[in-house]
Coordinates of C-alpha atoms in Angstrom, one line a residue:
M4 CA -0.1 0.2 0.0
I5 CA 1.3 3.2 -1.0
P6 CA 2.0 5.5 2.1
L7 CA -0.2 8.6 2.4
V8 CA 2.9 10.6 3.1
F9 CA 4.3 10.0 -0.5
I10 CA 0.8 10.6 -2.0
V11 CA 0.6 14.2 -0.1
L12 CA 4.5 15.1 -0.8
Y13 CA 5.4 13.4 -4.1
L14 CA 2.3 13.1 -6.2
P15 CA 2.0 16.8 -6.6
L16 CA 5.6 17.1 -7.7
L17 CA 5.5 14.2 -10.0
L18 CA 2.2 16.1 -11.7
I19 CA 4.1 19.3 -12.1
T20 CA 7.2 17.6 -13.6
V21 CA 4.9 16.0 -16.1
H22 CA 3.2 19.2 -16.7
I23 CA 6.3 21.1 -17.5
Y24 CA 7.5 18.4 -19.3
S25 CA 4.5 18.4 -21.8
T26 CA 4.6 22.1 -22.0
L27 CA 8.3 22.2 -23.2
T28 CA 7.9 19.4 -25.5
S29 CA 4.6 20.8 -27.0
P30 CA 4.5 21.5 -30.9
F31 CA 3.2 25.1 -29.9
R32 CA 5.9 26.1 -27.5
H33 CA 7.4 28.5 -30.2
L34 CA 3.8 30.2 -30.8
P35 CA 3.1 33.6 -29.1
S36 CA 0.3 33.1 -26.6
I37 CA -2.6 35.6 -25.9
H38 CA -1.6 35.4 -22.0
W39 CA 1.3 34.0 -20.2
T40 CA -0.8 31.2 -18.6
A41 CA -2.1 30.0 -22.0
P42 CA 0.5 27.4 -22.5
H43 CA -0.7 25.8 -19.3
T44 CA -4.4 26.3 -19.2
S45 CA -7.1 27.8 -21.0
L46 CA -8.7 29.5 -17.8
Y47 CA -7.8 32.8 -19.2
N48 CA -9.8 32.2 -22.6
V49 CA -12.6 31.1 -20.2
Y50 CA -12.4 34.3 -18.4
L51 CA -12.6 36.3 -21.5
Q52 CA -15.5 34.3 -22.5
L53 CA -17.5 34.8 -19.6
T54 CA -17.0 38.9 -19.7
G55 CA -17.3 39.3 -23.1
R56 CA -14.1 40.4 -24.0
E57 CA -12.7 37.3 -26.3
N58 CA -13.1 39.0 -29.5
R59 CA -11.3 42.4 -28.7
A60 CA -8.6 40.5 -26.9
L61 CA -8.1 38.1 -29.8
H62 CA -7.7 41.2 -32.1
R63 CA -5.4 43.0 -29.9
A64 CA -3.2 39.9 -29.5
H65 CA -2.9 39.3 -33.2
N66 CA -2.4 42.8 -34.2
K67 CA 0.2 43.5 -31.6
L68 CA 2.3 40.4 -32.1
Q69 CA 1.8 40.7 -35.7
Q70 CA 1.2 37.0 -36.0
P71 CA -1.4 35.0 -38.0
V72 CA -1.5 32.5 -35.2
V73 CA -1.8 32.9 -31.3
R74 CA -2.1 30.4 -28.5
V75 CA -4.9 30.7 -26.4
G76 CA -4.7 27.4 -24.7
P77 CA -2.4 24.4 -24.0
T78 CA -4.1 22.7 -27.4
A79 CA -6.3 25.8 -28.8
L80 CA -4.9 28.3 -31.5
S81 CA -6.3 31.2 -33.1
F82 CA -5.7 32.1 -36.9
S83 CA -6.2 35.2 -38.6
S84 CA -5.1 34.5 -42.2
P85 CA -7.4 33.5 -45.3
S86 CA -5.3 30.4 -45.7
A87 CA -6.4 28.9 -42.5
I88 CA -9.8 29.4 -43.8
K89 CA -9.1 27.0 -46.6
Q90 CA -7.4 24.5 -44.4
I91 CA -9.9 24.7 -41.5
Y92 CA -13.4 25.2 -42.8
T93 CA -13.0 24.5 -46.5
A94 CA -11.3 21.2 -45.5
N95 CA -14.2 20.8 -43.2
L96 CA -12.8 20.0 -40.0
P97 CA -15.4 18.6 -37.4
K98 CA -17.0 21.1 -34.9
S99 CA -15.9 21.2 -31.3
A100 CA -18.3 20.0 -28.5
W101 CA -18.8 23.9 -27.8
Y102 CA -21.5 23.7 -30.5
S103 CA -23.5 21.5 -28.1
V104 CA -25.1 24.4 -26.4
F105 CA -27.2 25.4 -29.5
A106 CA -29.2 22.2 -29.0
N107 CA -32.8 22.6 -29.0
Y108 CA -35.7 20.3 -27.7
G109 CA -32.9 18.0 -26.7
S110 CA -32.1 17.7 -30.3
P111 CA -29.1 19.5 -32.4
P112 CA -30.1 21.3 -35.1
M113 CA -27.6 21.5 -38.2
F114 CA -25.7 24.3 -36.9
A115 CA -24.9 22.2 -33.7
M116 CA -24.1 18.7 -35.5
L117 CA -20.9 17.7 -34.7
D118 CA -20.7 14.8 -37.3
N119 CA -20.4 16.2 -40.9
R120 CA -22.1 13.2 -42.6
A121 CA -25.4 14.1 -40.4
H122 CA -24.9 18.0 -41.3
A123 CA -24.5 17.3 -44.7
A124 CA -27.6 15.2 -45.1
R125 CA -29.9 17.8 -43.0
K126 CA -28.4 20.5 -45.2
R127 CA -29.4 18.7 -48.3
I128 CA -33.1 19.1 -47.3
V129 CA -33.0 22.9 -47.1
A130 CA -30.3 24.0 -49.4
G131 CA -32.1 24.5 -52.5
F132 CA -34.9 26.4 -50.8
Y133 CA -32.2 28.8 -49.5
S134 CA -30.3 29.1 -52.8
N135 CA -29.7 32.5 -54.3
S136 CA -31.9 32.0 -57.2
A137 CA -34.7 30.4 -55.2
I138 CA -34.4 33.6 -52.5
A139 CA -34.7 35.9 -55.5
R140 CA -38.0 34.4 -56.8
N141 CA -39.6 33.5 -53.5
P142 CA -43.2 34.6 -53.7
A143 CA -43.9 34.4 -50.0
L144 CA -40.8 36.5 -49.4
H145 CA -41.6 39.1 -51.8
D146 CA -45.4 39.3 -50.7
T147 CA -44.1 39.6 -47.2
A148 CA -41.8 42.5 -48.0
A149 CA -44.5 44.2 -49.5
E150 CA -46.3 44.4 -46.1
V151 CA -43.5 44.6 -43.8
V152 CA -41.4 47.4 -45.3
P153 CA -44.1 49.9 -45.4
A154 CA -45.1 48.8 -41.7
L155 CA -41.7 49.4 -40.7
L156 CA -41.3 52.9 -42.1
T157 CA -44.6 53.8 -40.6
N158 CA -43.4 52.6 -37.1
L159 CA -40.1 54.6 -37.9
R160 CA -42.0 57.6 -38.7
T161 CA -44.4 57.6 -35.8
A162 CA -41.5 56.9 -33.3
A163 CA -39.3 59.8 -34.7
A164 CA -42.4 62.1 -34.6
A165 CA -42.8 61.4 -30.9
T166 CA -39.6 62.8 -29.7
P167 CA -38.7 66.6 -30.4
T168 CA -35.4 65.5 -31.8
G169 CA -36.3 62.3 -33.7
V170 CA -34.5 59.9 -31.5
V171 CA -35.5 56.3 -32.2
D172 CA -34.6 53.1 -31.0
V173 CA -34.6 51.3 -34.0
W174 CA -33.5 48.0 -32.5
P175 CA -37.0 46.6 -31.7
H176 CA -38.4 47.8 -35.1
L177 CA -35.6 46.2 -37.0
N178 CA -36.5 43.0 -35.2
A179 CA -39.9 43.0 -35.8
A180 CA -39.5 43.5 -39.7
T181 CA -36.7 40.7 -39.6
M182 CA -38.8 37.9 -37.8
D183 CA -41.8 38.6 -39.9
L184 CA -39.7 38.0 -43.1
T185 CA -37.8 35.1 -41.6
T186 CA -40.9 33.2 -40.3
A187 CA -42.6 33.9 -43.5
L188 CA -39.9 31.6 -45.1
L189 CA -40.2 29.2 -42.2
F190 CA -43.9 28.9 -42.2
T191 CA -45.4 30.8 -44.9
R192 CA -47.0 33.9 -44.5
A193 CA -50.6 32.9 -43.2
H194 CA -48.6 31.2 -40.3
S195 CA -45.8 33.8 -39.9
T196 CA -45.3 36.1 -36.7
R197 CA -46.9 39.7 -37.5
F198 CA -44.7 41.6 -34.9
S199 CA -44.5 44.8 -37.4
T200 CA -48.0 45.5 -36.5
A201 CA -48.1 43.8 -33.2
P202 CA -45.7 45.8 -30.6
A203 CA -46.9 44.2 -27.3
E204 CA -46.1 40.5 -28.9
L205 CA -43.1 41.7 -30.1
H206 CA -41.7 43.2 -26.9
R207 CA -42.8 40.2 -25.0
F208 CA -40.9 38.0 -27.6
L209 CA -37.7 40.2 -27.3
H210 CA -37.8 40.2 -23.6
A211 CA -38.0 36.4 -23.3
F212 CA -35.3 35.7 -26.2
H213 CA -32.7 38.3 -24.8
S214 CA -33.6 37.7 -21.1
R215 CA -31.5 34.5 -21.4
R216 CA -28.5 36.0 -23.0
P217 CA -26.3 36.7 -19.6
W218 CA -26.4 32.8 -19.1
F219 CA -25.1 31.8 -22.5
P220 CA -21.4 32.3 -22.0
L221 CA -21.2 30.3 -18.9
A222 CA -23.3 27.4 -20.7
A223 CA -21.0 27.5 -23.4
A224 CA -17.8 27.6 -21.5
L225 CA -18.5 25.7 -18.5
P226 CA -21.6 23.6 -19.1
R227 CA -21.4 21.5 -16.1
L228 CA -21.1 24.3 -13.7
A229 CA -23.9 26.2 -15.7
A230 CA -26.3 23.3 -15.0
W231 CA -25.9 23.9 -11.3
L232 CA -25.7 27.8 -11.3
T233 CA -28.3 28.8 -14.0
P234 CA -31.6 29.8 -12.6
R235 CA -34.8 27.6 -13.3
W236 CA -36.6 30.7 -15.2
V237 CA -34.1 30.3 -18.0
A238 CA -35.2 26.5 -18.7
R239 CA -38.6 27.6 -18.3
T240 CA -38.3 30.6 -20.9
N241 CA -36.5 28.3 -23.3
T242 CA -39.6 25.5 -23.0
A243 CA -41.9 28.5 -23.5
L244 CA -40.1 29.6 -26.8
E245 CA -39.7 25.8 -27.9
A246 CA -43.9 25.7 -27.4
W247 CA -44.2 29.0 -29.4
C248 CA -42.4 27.8 -32.4
S249 CA -43.9 24.2 -32.1
A250 CA -47.4 26.1 -32.4
M251 CA -46.5 27.9 -35.5
A252 CA -45.0 24.6 -37.0
R253 CA -48.1 22.5 -36.5
A254 CA -50.4 25.4 -37.7
C255 CA -48.2 25.5 -40.8
V256 CA -48.0 21.7 -41.8
A257 CA -51.7 21.1 -40.8
R258 CA -52.9 23.7 -43.3
P259 CA -55.4 22.2 -45.7
A260 CA -54.7 21.5 -49.5
R261 CA -51.0 21.8 -49.1
G262 CA -49.4 21.6 -52.6
P263 CA -45.7 21.3 -53.3
P264 CA -43.6 22.4 -50.4
A265 CA -43.8 26.2 -49.9
C266 CA -41.8 26.6 -46.7
V267 CA -39.0 25.2 -44.8
A268 CA -41.5 23.5 -42.3
D269 CA -43.1 21.6 -45.4
L270 CA -39.4 20.2 -46.5
L271 CA -38.4 19.3 -42.6
H272 CA -41.9 17.8 -42.2
A273 CA -41.7 15.6 -45.3
A274 CA -37.8 14.5 -44.9
L275 CA -37.7 14.2 -40.9
P276 CA -39.9 11.8 -38.9
A277 CA -39.1 12.9 -35.4
T278 CA -40.9 16.0 -34.4
A279 CA -38.2 17.2 -32.2
D280 CA -35.6 17.2 -34.9
R281 CA -38.0 19.0 -37.3
D282 CA -38.6 21.8 -34.5
A283 CA -35.0 22.1 -33.3
E284 CA -34.1 23.1 -36.8
L285 CA -36.9 25.7 -37.2
L286 CA -36.2 27.3 -33.8
D287 CA -32.7 27.6 -34.6
H288 CA -33.4 29.2 -38.0
L289 CA -36.0 31.4 -36.4
G290 CA -33.3 32.7 -33.7
A291 CA -30.4 33.2 -35.9
G292 CA -32.2 34.2 -39.0
H293 CA -34.1 37.3 -37.6
E294 CA -31.5 38.6 -35.0
T295 CA -28.4 38.3 -37.0
T296 CA -30.0 40.2 -40.0
A297 CA -31.4 42.9 -37.4
L298 CA -27.6 43.0 -35.8
A299 CA -26.5 43.8 -39.0
L300 CA -28.9 46.4 -40.0
S301 CA -28.5 48.5 -36.8
F302 CA -24.7 48.5 -37.3
T303 CA -24.9 49.4 -41.1
L304 CA -27.5 52.3 -40.2
A305 CA -25.6 53.3 -37.1
A306 CA -22.3 53.6 -39.4
L307 CA -24.0 55.3 -42.3
A308 CA -25.1 58.0 -39.6
A309 CA -21.7 58.8 -39.1
Q310 CA -20.9 59.4 -43.1
P311 CA -23.5 61.9 -44.5
D312 CA -21.5 61.9 -48.1
L313 CA -21.8 58.3 -48.6
Q314 CA -25.6 58.1 -47.3
A315 CA -26.3 61.0 -49.8
A316 CA -24.6 59.0 -52.3
L317 CA -26.7 55.8 -51.5
F318 CA -29.6 57.8 -51.4
A319 CA -29.2 59.0 -55.0
E320 CA -28.7 55.4 -56.4
V321 CA -31.6 53.7 -54.3
A322 CA -34.3 56.3 -54.9
G323 CA -36.9 55.0 -57.1
H324 CA -35.6 51.7 -57.6
R325 CA -37.5 48.2 -57.3
R326 CA -36.6 45.7 -55.0
T327 CA -36.1 43.2 -57.9
A328 CA -33.4 45.5 -59.3
L329 CA -31.2 46.1 -56.1
E330 CA -28.8 43.4 -56.8
R331 CA -27.5 45.5 -59.6
L332 CA -26.8 48.5 -57.5
W333 CA -23.2 48.4 -56.6
L334 CA -23.2 51.1 -53.9
L335 CA -25.8 49.5 -51.9
N336 CA -24.2 45.8 -52.3
G337 CA -20.8 47.5 -51.3
V338 CA -22.3 49.2 -48.1
V339 CA -24.0 46.0 -47.0
R340 CA -21.0 44.0 -47.5
E341 CA -18.7 46.4 -46.1
G342 CA -21.2 46.5 -42.7
L343 CA -21.0 42.8 -42.4
R344 CA -17.2 43.0 -42.7
L345 CA -16.8 45.4 -40.0
Y346 CA -19.5 44.5 -38.0
A347 CA -20.1 40.7 -38.5
P348 CA -23.2 39.7 -36.8
I349 CA -21.3 36.5 -35.5
P350 CA -18.1 38.0 -34.7
G351 CA -16.4 35.4 -32.5
P352 CA -14.4 32.3 -33.2
Q353 CA -15.8 29.2 -34.7
P354 CA -13.8 26.4 -33.2
R355 CA -13.1 23.3 -35.2
V356 CA -11.1 20.0 -34.0
V357 CA -8.4 18.3 -35.7
P358 CA -9.7 14.9 -36.1
P359 CA -7.9 11.5 -35.3
G360 CA -5.1 10.6 -37.7
A361 CA -2.0 12.1 -39.2
G362 CA -3.0 15.9 -38.0
A363 CA -3.2 18.8 -40.0
T364 CA -0.7 21.8 -41.2
I365 CA -2.7 25.1 -40.8
A366 CA -1.0 28.3 -41.9
G367 CA 2.5 26.7 -41.6
V368 CA 2.0 25.4 -38.1
F369 CA 1.4 21.5 -37.4
C370 CA -1.5 20.7 -35.5
P371 CA -1.7 17.4 -34.0
P372 CA -5.2 15.3 -33.6
G373 CA -7.2 16.9 -30.8
T374 CA -6.1 20.3 -31.3
T375 CA -8.8 23.2 -31.4
V376 CA -8.5 25.9 -34.2
A377 CA -10.5 28.5 -35.1
V378 CA -10.9 31.8 -36.9
A379 CA -12.9 34.9 -35.6
P380 CA -14.4 37.2 -38.3
A381 CA -14.1 40.0 -35.7
V382 CA -10.0 39.4 -36.2
L383 CA -10.1 38.6 -39.8
H384 CA -12.4 41.3 -40.9
R385 CA -10.2 43.9 -39.3
D386 CA -6.9 42.5 -40.2
R387 CA -4.5 45.4 -41.5
A388 CA -4.2 43.8 -44.9
A389 CA -7.9 44.2 -45.5
Q390 CA -7.6 48.1 -45.2
A391 CA -7.4 50.7 -47.6
D392 CA -5.9 54.2 -48.1
G393 CA -8.3 57.2 -48.0
E394 CA -10.4 55.7 -45.4
G395 CA -14.2 57.2 -45.5
E396 CA -14.2 57.5 -49.2
V397 CA -17.3 56.1 -51.3
Q398 CA -14.9 54.5 -53.6
R399 CA -13.6 52.1 -50.6
V400 CA -16.6 49.9 -51.2
Q401 CA -15.2 49.2 -55.0
E402 CA -12.0 47.8 -53.6
L403 CA -13.6 45.1 -51.6
R404 CA -13.8 42.9 -54.8
E405 CA -10.0 42.6 -54.1
R406 CA -10.2 41.8 -50.7
D407 CA -12.9 39.1 -50.7
V408 CA -10.5 36.5 -49.2
Y409 CA -11.0 39.0 -45.8
W410 CA -14.9 38.8 -45.9
W411 CA -16.2 35.9 -44.0
P412 CA -19.6 37.0 -42.2
F413 CA -21.3 33.6 -43.2
G414 CA -18.7 31.2 -42.4
G415 CA -17.3 29.0 -45.2
G416 CA -17.1 25.6 -46.5
A417 CA -19.8 22.8 -46.2
R418 CA -20.8 24.5 -42.8
G419 CA -21.1 27.9 -43.9
C420 CA -24.4 29.5 -43.2
V421 CA -27.5 28.3 -44.9
G422 CA -29.2 31.4 -45.1
R423 CA -26.8 33.7 -46.3
W424 CA -28.8 34.8 -49.4
A425 CA -32.1 35.3 -47.5
A426 CA -30.0 37.5 -45.0
L427 CA -28.4 39.6 -47.9
W428 CA -31.6 40.1 -49.8
E429 CA -33.3 41.2 -46.5
L430 CA -30.6 43.5 -45.8
K431 CA -30.5 45.3 -49.2
V432 CA -34.1 45.7 -49.2
L433 CA -34.4 47.2 -45.8
V434 CA -31.1 49.4 -45.8
A435 CA -32.4 50.8 -49.3
A436 CA -36.1 51.4 -48.0
I437 CA -34.6 53.3 -44.9
V438 CA -32.2 55.4 -46.5
E439 CA -34.7 56.5 -49.1
E440 CA -37.2 57.4 -46.7
F441 CA -34.8 58.8 -44.0
E442 CA -31.8 60.9 -43.2
V443 CA -30.2 59.2 -40.7
F444 CA -28.0 60.8 -37.9
P445 CA -26.0 59.8 -34.9
V446 CA -27.8 60.4 -31.6
G447 CA -25.1 63.1 -30.4
E448 CA -26.4 65.2 -33.4
A449 CA -30.1 65.3 -32.0
E450 CA -29.4 68.8 -30.2
E451 CA -27.7 70.2 -33.2
L452 CA -31.0 69.6 -35.3
A453 CA -33.0 71.0 -32.6
E454 CA -31.2 74.0 -32.8
R455 CA -31.3 74.2 -36.5
A456 CA -35.2 73.9 -36.2
R457 CA -35.3 76.9 -34.0
G458 CA -33.2 79.0 -36.3
R459 CA -30.4 79.5 -33.8
R460 CA -26.7 79.1 -34.5
R461 CA -25.1 75.5 -34.7
V462 CA -24.0 74.1 -31.5
N463 CA -20.6 72.3 -31.4
V464 CA -21.6 68.5 -31.4
K465 CA -18.2 67.8 -29.8
R466 CA -19.2 69.4 -26.6
V467 CA -22.7 67.9 -26.4
R468 CA -22.8 66.0 -23.2
R469 CA -23.6 62.4 -22.6
G470 CA -24.1 60.2 -20.1
R471 CA -23.8 61.6 -16.4
G472 CA -22.5 65.0 -17.1
R473 CA -19.6 63.4 -19.1
S474 CA -18.8 65.3 -22.6
V475 CA -17.4 63.6 -25.6
S476 CA -14.4 65.9 -25.9
E477 CA -13.2 65.8 -22.2
K478 CA -10.0 63.9 -21.7
R479 CA -10.7 61.0 -19.6
E480 CA -8.4 57.9 -19.0
R481 CA -9.1 54.8 -20.8
T482 CA -8.5 51.4 -20.1
K483 CA -6.3 49.3 -22.9
D484 CA -9.4 47.8 -24.1
E485 CA -11.1 51.0 -24.5
A486 CA -8.4 52.6 -26.2
W487 CA -7.9 49.8 -28.5
E488 CA -11.7 49.9 -29.5
A489 CA -11.5 53.7 -30.0
E490 CA -8.9 53.1 -32.5
M491 CA -10.3 50.4 -34.4
K492 CA -13.7 52.4 -34.7
T493 CA -11.8 54.6 -37.5
V494 CA -10.8 51.3 -39.5
G495 CA -12.2 50.7 -43.1
M496 CA -14.7 52.7 -45.0
V497 CA -17.2 52.9 -42.0
K498 CA -16.3 55.2 -39.0
V499 CA -18.5 54.7 -36.3
A500 CA -18.8 58.4 -34.6
E501 CA -18.2 58.8 -31.0
G502 CA -21.9 60.2 -30.7
V503 CA -23.3 56.9 -31.6
G504 CA -21.6 54.8 -28.9
L505 CA -24.6 52.4 -28.5
V506 CA -23.1 49.2 -30.2
D507 CA -20.2 47.0 -29.4
A508 CA -18.2 46.5 -32.5
Y509 CA -16.5 43.2 -30.9
T510 CA -19.5 41.4 -29.4
T511 CA -22.0 43.0 -32.2
A512 CA -24.6 43.2 -29.5
P513 CA -26.5 46.4 -28.4
V514 CA -25.3 47.9 -25.7
G515 CA -28.3 48.2 -23.0
G516 CA -30.4 46.4 -25.7
A517 CA -30.9 49.8 -27.6
V518 CA -29.6 51.4 -30.8
R519 CA -30.8 55.0 -31.0
L520 CA -30.3 57.0 -33.9
V521 CA -32.0 60.4 -35.0
L522 CA -34.2 59.7 -38.0
K523 CA -35.2 62.7 -40.2
R524 CA -37.7 62.2 -43.0
R525 CA -36.5 63.2 -46.3
G526 CA -38.1 66.6 -48.0
T527 CA -39.4 67.9 -44.3

């Protein structure tokens, strides 16, 4: 029997020795690390995830170290080069267990499937429906847009007229429009949401959907601990949302005289025998489809508000054009693409695992089996090589074609976003409609507009006070993260003005759940 003294005194020393040996012999020992603890433990990266600082920390590390690969854990690497995308995502390395948090009804949707073959089989069911050509001629989508776009503009006009300076929280209105469009694709217009004309229902949904968000990082990073700490109301809210989605799905597939498949629910109902599998897929498309598009819209509008010259050029291009002709408008397409580049709705790392076998060489680094590898759009899109001279110029969008390798908002390879063409179509339609109807200004210019309306001299916007007595122009000490973020706000075509200050370019989420902009109806 091993003496207790040996266990207490020598076992810790043995474990430390083994750990030091594995660290010194690691194939990643020569790589720069995001933190001095990264070669030994992933706890620092877990801390970044739990505090919502992972993306900006990765971006700062890659740019400070000037390296395309950074070590974030003992066997975890972050890449920032286009070549890594081919070797990780085009090569279709399997997803990591991190994606299990996205399961619904106890069943993984396509997005959360770890097995590539199971994912490919599921994707084949809906891929044709979501193709570019199918979206362009989808009657339900076009008919819904004919209802939703006028309702959105009416809601924005009403909200702007309700305040003396035209300040509007556009976030709920954009969510209403994107949800109505998304659910029309999923369930047909007859069984979709009507949030654009039902604000009470919209706010109940938004509260339920987003109330769970603070608990997501814990569930993703530390699922076992989350099972103990997450309050029970989160599970009840999940169950209520699942029941709500299932009710729409049942009503859709039970409609009389169904002909050929007219929506995603029809396709899944015909192909998948298990109700949980069908509903899990629908709820995933519903959540991701509406929220990501609303986020992209919010960021694009906030960025346009900071650039009146670009906004004026865009208005001149879209004025009078029909929705069916938007694909040919180069500036509109460029603005949408650039908004997605700088403010990707899903900006964080997309982890994959090197499968058993011979390992893989990624961006010149050999990764043995079991290595977690990832590229984060927030890092790739803001790489110095993706930038251009003459920041802020309208011509910036024309140069994007030469930088497509740095444009990756929808992922890539076989696991790329299946709904990308629907999202792009909705973005173009809604951006064009809003810019054609309104001039958009940063919220910091509201006082200046009020002064103009009263015929007084212009006020200095830089001295407009925000927050609790703090002015934009006052000198204040910033943390290193705030200083880095302030620097990166000036990168690329889009310059987010200090007066916007309501969206976080690294987590791509509205701060405080609001995106406040000044809307002034054109011609008034």
